[in-house]
PDB file of C-alpha atoms in Angstrom:
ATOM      1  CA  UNK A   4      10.748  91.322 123.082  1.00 79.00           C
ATOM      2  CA  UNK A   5      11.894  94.733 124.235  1.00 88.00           C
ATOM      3  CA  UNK A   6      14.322  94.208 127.866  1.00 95.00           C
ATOM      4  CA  UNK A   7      13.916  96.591 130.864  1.00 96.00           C
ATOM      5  CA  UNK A   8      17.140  99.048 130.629  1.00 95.00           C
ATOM      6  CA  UNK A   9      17.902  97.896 134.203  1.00 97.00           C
ATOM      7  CA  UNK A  10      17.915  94.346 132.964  1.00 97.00           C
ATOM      8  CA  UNK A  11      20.673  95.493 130.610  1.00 97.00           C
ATOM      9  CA  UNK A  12      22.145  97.003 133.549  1.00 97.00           C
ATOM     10  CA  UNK A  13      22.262  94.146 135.870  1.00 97.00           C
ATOM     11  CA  UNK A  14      23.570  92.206 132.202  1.00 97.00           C
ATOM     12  CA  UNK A  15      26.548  94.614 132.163  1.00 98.00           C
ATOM     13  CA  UNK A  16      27.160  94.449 136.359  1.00 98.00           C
ATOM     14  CA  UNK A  17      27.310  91.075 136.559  1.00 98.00           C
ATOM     15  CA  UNK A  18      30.467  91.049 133.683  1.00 98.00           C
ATOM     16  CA  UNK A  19      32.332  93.703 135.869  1.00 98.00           C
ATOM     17  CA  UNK A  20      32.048  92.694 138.761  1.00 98.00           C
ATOM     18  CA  UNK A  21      33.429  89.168 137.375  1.00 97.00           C
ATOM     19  CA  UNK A  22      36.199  90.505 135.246  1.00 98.00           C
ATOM     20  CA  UNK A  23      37.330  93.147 138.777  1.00 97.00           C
ATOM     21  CA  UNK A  24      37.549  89.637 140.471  1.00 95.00           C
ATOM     22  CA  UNK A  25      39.363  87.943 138.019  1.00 95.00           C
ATOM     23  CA  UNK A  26      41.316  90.731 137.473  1.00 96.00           C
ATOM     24  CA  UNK A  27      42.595  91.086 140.673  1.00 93.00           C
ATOM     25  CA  UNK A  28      43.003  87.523 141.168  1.00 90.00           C
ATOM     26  CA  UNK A  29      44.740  86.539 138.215  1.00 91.00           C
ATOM     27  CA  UNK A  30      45.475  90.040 136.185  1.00 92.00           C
ATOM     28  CA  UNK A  31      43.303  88.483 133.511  1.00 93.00           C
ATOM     29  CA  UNK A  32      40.758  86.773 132.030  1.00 95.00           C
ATOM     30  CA  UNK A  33      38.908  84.482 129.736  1.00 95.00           C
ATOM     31  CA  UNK A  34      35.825  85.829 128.046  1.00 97.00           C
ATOM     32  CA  UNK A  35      32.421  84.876 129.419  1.00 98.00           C
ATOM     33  CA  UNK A  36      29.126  86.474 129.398  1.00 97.00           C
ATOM     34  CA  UNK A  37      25.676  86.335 130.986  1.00 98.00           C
ATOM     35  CA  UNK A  38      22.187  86.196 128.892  1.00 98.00           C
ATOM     36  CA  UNK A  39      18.465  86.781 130.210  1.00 98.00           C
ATOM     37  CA  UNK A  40      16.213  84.048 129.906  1.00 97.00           C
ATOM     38  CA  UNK A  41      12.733  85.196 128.230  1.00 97.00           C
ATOM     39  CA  UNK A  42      11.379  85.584 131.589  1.00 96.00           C
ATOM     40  CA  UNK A  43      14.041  87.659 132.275  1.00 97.00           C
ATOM     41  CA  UNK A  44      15.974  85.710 134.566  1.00 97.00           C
ATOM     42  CA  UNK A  45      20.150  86.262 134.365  1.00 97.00           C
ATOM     43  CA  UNK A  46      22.322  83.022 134.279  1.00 97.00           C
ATOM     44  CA  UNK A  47      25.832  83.194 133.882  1.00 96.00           C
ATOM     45  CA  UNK A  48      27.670  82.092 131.201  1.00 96.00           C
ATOM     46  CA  UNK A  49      31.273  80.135 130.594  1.00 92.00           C
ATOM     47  CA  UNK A  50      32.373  78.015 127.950  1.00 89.00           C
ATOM     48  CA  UNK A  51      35.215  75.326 128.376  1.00 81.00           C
ATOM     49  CA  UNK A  52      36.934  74.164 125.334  1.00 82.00           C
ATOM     50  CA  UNK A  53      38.761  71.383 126.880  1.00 81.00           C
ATOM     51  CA  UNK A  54      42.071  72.990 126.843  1.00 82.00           C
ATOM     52  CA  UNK A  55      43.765  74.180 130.494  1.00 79.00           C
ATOM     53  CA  UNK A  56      45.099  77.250 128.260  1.00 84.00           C
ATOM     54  CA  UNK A  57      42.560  77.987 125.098  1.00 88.00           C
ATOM     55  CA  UNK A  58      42.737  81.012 122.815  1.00 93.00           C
ATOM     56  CA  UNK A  59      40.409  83.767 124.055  1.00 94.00           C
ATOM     57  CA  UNK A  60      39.490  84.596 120.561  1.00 95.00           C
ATOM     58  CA  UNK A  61      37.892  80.792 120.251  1.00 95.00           C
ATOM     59  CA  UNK A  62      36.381  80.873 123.711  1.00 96.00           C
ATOM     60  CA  UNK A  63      34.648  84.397 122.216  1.00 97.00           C
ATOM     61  CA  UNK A  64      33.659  82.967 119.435  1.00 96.00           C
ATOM     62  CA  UNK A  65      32.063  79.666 120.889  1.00 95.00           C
ATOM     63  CA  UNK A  66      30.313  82.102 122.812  1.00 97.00           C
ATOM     64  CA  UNK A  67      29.143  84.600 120.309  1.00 97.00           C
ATOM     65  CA  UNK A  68      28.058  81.399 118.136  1.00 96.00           C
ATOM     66  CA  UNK A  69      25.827  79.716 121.178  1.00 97.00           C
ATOM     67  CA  UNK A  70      24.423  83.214 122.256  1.00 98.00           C
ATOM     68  CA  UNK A  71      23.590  83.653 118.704  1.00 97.00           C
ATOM     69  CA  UNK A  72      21.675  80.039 118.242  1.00 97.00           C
ATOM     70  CA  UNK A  73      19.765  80.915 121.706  1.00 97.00           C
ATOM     71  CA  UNK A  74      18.618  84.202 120.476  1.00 97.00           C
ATOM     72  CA  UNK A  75      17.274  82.586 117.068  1.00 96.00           C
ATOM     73  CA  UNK A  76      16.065  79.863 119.098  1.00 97.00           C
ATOM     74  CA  UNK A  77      13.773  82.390 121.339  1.00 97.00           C
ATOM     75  CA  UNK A  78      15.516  80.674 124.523  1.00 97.00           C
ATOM     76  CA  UNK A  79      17.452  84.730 125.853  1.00 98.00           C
ATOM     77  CA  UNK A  80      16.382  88.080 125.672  1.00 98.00           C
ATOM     78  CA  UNK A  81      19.192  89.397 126.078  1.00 98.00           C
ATOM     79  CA  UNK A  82      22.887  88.662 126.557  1.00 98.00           C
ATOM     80  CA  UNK A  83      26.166  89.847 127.424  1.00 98.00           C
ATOM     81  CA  UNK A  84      29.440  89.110 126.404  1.00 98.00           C
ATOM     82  CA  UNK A  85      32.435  90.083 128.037  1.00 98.00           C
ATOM     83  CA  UNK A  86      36.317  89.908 127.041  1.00 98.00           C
ATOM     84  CA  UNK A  87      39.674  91.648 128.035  1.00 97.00           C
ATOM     85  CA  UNK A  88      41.106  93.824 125.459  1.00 98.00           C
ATOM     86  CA  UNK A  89      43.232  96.262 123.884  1.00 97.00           C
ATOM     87  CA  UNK A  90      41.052  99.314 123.508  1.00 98.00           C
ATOM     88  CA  UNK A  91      40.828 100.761 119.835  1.00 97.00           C
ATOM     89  CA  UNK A  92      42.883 103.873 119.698  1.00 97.00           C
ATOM     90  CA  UNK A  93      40.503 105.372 117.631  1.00 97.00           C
ATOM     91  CA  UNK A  94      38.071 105.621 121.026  1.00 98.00           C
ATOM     92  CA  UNK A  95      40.790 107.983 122.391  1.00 97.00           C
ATOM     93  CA  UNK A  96      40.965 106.131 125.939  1.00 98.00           C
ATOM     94  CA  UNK A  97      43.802 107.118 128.544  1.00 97.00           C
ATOM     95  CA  UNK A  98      44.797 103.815 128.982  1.00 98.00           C
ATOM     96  CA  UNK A  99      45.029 100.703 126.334  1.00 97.00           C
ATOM     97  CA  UNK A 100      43.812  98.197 128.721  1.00 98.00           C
ATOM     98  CA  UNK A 101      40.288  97.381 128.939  1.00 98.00           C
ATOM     99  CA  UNK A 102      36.668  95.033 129.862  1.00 98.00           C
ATOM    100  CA  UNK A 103      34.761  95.093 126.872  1.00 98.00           C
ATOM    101  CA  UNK A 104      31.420  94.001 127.558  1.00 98.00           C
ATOM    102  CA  UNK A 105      28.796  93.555 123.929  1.00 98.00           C
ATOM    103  CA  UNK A 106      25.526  93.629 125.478  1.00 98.00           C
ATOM    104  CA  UNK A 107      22.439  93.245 122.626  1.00 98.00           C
ATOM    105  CA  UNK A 108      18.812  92.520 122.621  1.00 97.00           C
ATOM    106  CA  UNK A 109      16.251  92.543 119.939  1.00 95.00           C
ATOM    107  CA  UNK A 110      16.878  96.541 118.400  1.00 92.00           C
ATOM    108  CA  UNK A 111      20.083  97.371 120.814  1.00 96.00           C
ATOM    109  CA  UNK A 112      23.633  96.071 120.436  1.00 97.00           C
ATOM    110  CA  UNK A 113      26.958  97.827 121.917  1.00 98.00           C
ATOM    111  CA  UNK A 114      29.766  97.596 123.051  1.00 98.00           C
ATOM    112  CA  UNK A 115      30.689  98.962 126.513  1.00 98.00           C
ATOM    113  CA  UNK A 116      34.560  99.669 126.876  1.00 98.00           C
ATOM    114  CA  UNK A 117      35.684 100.413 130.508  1.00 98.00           C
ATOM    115  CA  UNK A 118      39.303 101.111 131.001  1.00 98.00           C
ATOM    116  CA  UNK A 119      41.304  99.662 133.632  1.00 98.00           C
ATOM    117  CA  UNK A 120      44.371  99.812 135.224  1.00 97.00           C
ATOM    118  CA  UNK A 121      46.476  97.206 137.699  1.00 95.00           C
ATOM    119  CA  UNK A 122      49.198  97.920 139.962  1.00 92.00           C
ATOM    120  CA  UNK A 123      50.541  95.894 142.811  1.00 85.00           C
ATOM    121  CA  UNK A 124      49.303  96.212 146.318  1.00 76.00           C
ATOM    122  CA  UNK A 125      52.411  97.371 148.466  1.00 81.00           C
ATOM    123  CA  UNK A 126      50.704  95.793 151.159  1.00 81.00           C
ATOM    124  CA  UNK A 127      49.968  92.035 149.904  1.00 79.00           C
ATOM    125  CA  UNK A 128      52.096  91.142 146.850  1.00 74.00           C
ATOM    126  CA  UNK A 129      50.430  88.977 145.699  1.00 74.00           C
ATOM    127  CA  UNK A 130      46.951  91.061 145.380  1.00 80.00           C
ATOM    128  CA  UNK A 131      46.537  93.318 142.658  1.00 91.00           C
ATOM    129  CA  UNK A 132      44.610  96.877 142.292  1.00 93.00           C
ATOM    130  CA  UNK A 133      42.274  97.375 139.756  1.00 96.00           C
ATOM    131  CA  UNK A 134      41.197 101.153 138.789  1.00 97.00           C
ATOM    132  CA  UNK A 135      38.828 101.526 136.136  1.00 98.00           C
ATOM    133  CA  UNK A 136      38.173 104.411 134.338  1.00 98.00           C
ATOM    134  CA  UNK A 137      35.460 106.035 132.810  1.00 98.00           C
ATOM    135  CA  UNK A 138      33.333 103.665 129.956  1.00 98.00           C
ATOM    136  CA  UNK A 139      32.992 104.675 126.167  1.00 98.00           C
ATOM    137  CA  UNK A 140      30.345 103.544 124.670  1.00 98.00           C
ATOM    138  CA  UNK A 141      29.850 102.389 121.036  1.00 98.00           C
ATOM    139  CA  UNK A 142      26.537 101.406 119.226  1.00 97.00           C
ATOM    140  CA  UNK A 143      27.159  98.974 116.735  1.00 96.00           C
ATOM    141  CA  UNK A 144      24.786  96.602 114.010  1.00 96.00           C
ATOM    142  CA  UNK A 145      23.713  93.436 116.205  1.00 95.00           C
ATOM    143  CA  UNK A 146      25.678  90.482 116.150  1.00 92.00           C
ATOM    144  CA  UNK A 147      23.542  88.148 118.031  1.00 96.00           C
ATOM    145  CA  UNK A 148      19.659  89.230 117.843  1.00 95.00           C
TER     146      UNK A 148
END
């Protein structure tokens, strides 16, 4: 099933907007990721390992695994998976930080990396500012579809 681009679009909006809001909230955090039903309806995605402090890299990976059974299943179109990382220096970013969000459907999989900063709001310490940069984009073989 081929998805609208703006589908994708809405896909990748959802995981920034979450991961600005956590961001600011927290400075950081856990992956998560949003699929597309086939009828092309968006649900949001979490997974909860039962651990008050779980490794990111299992919480991806539970997530990657389930996506992967859905879309070999025929229950998502599309999904979206987003984590905080260290961006690959190879991608030449100005700043290490970074959302990455893998969004695939059936013939498209990449990875959007947007760069981020935080600093501390001089006016509420306890808030944080988040600047992001400019994405880099990077097709890769699909993972999930």
């Amino acid at each position: 099933m081929e998805v609208p681009p703006e589908k994708i679009y809405d896909l990748f909006n959802h995981c920034f907007d979450f991961a600005k809001s956590m961001l600011q909230e927290a400075g950081m955090f856990y992956p998560f990721g949003a699929v597309l039903t086939p009828d092309l309806e968006m649900k949001a995605v979490g997974a909860d390992l039962g651990d008050a402090q779980p490794e990111p890299s299992a919480v991806y990976q539970l997530l990657s695994q389930t996506f992967s059974e859905q879309a070999q299943q025929g229950e998502i179109a599309a999904s979206a998976l987003a984590c905080d990382v260290n961006i690959p220096e190879k991608l030449e970013s100005p700043v290490p930080d970074g959302l990455r969000v893998h969004l695939e459907s059936s013939g498209m999989s990449r990875y959007v990396y947007v760069p981020y900063q935080i600093e501390a709001d001089e006016a509420d310490e306890s808030a944080r500012i988040v600047t992001f940069l400019d994405p880099i984009t990077v097709d890769l073989q699909p993972h999930i579809f």
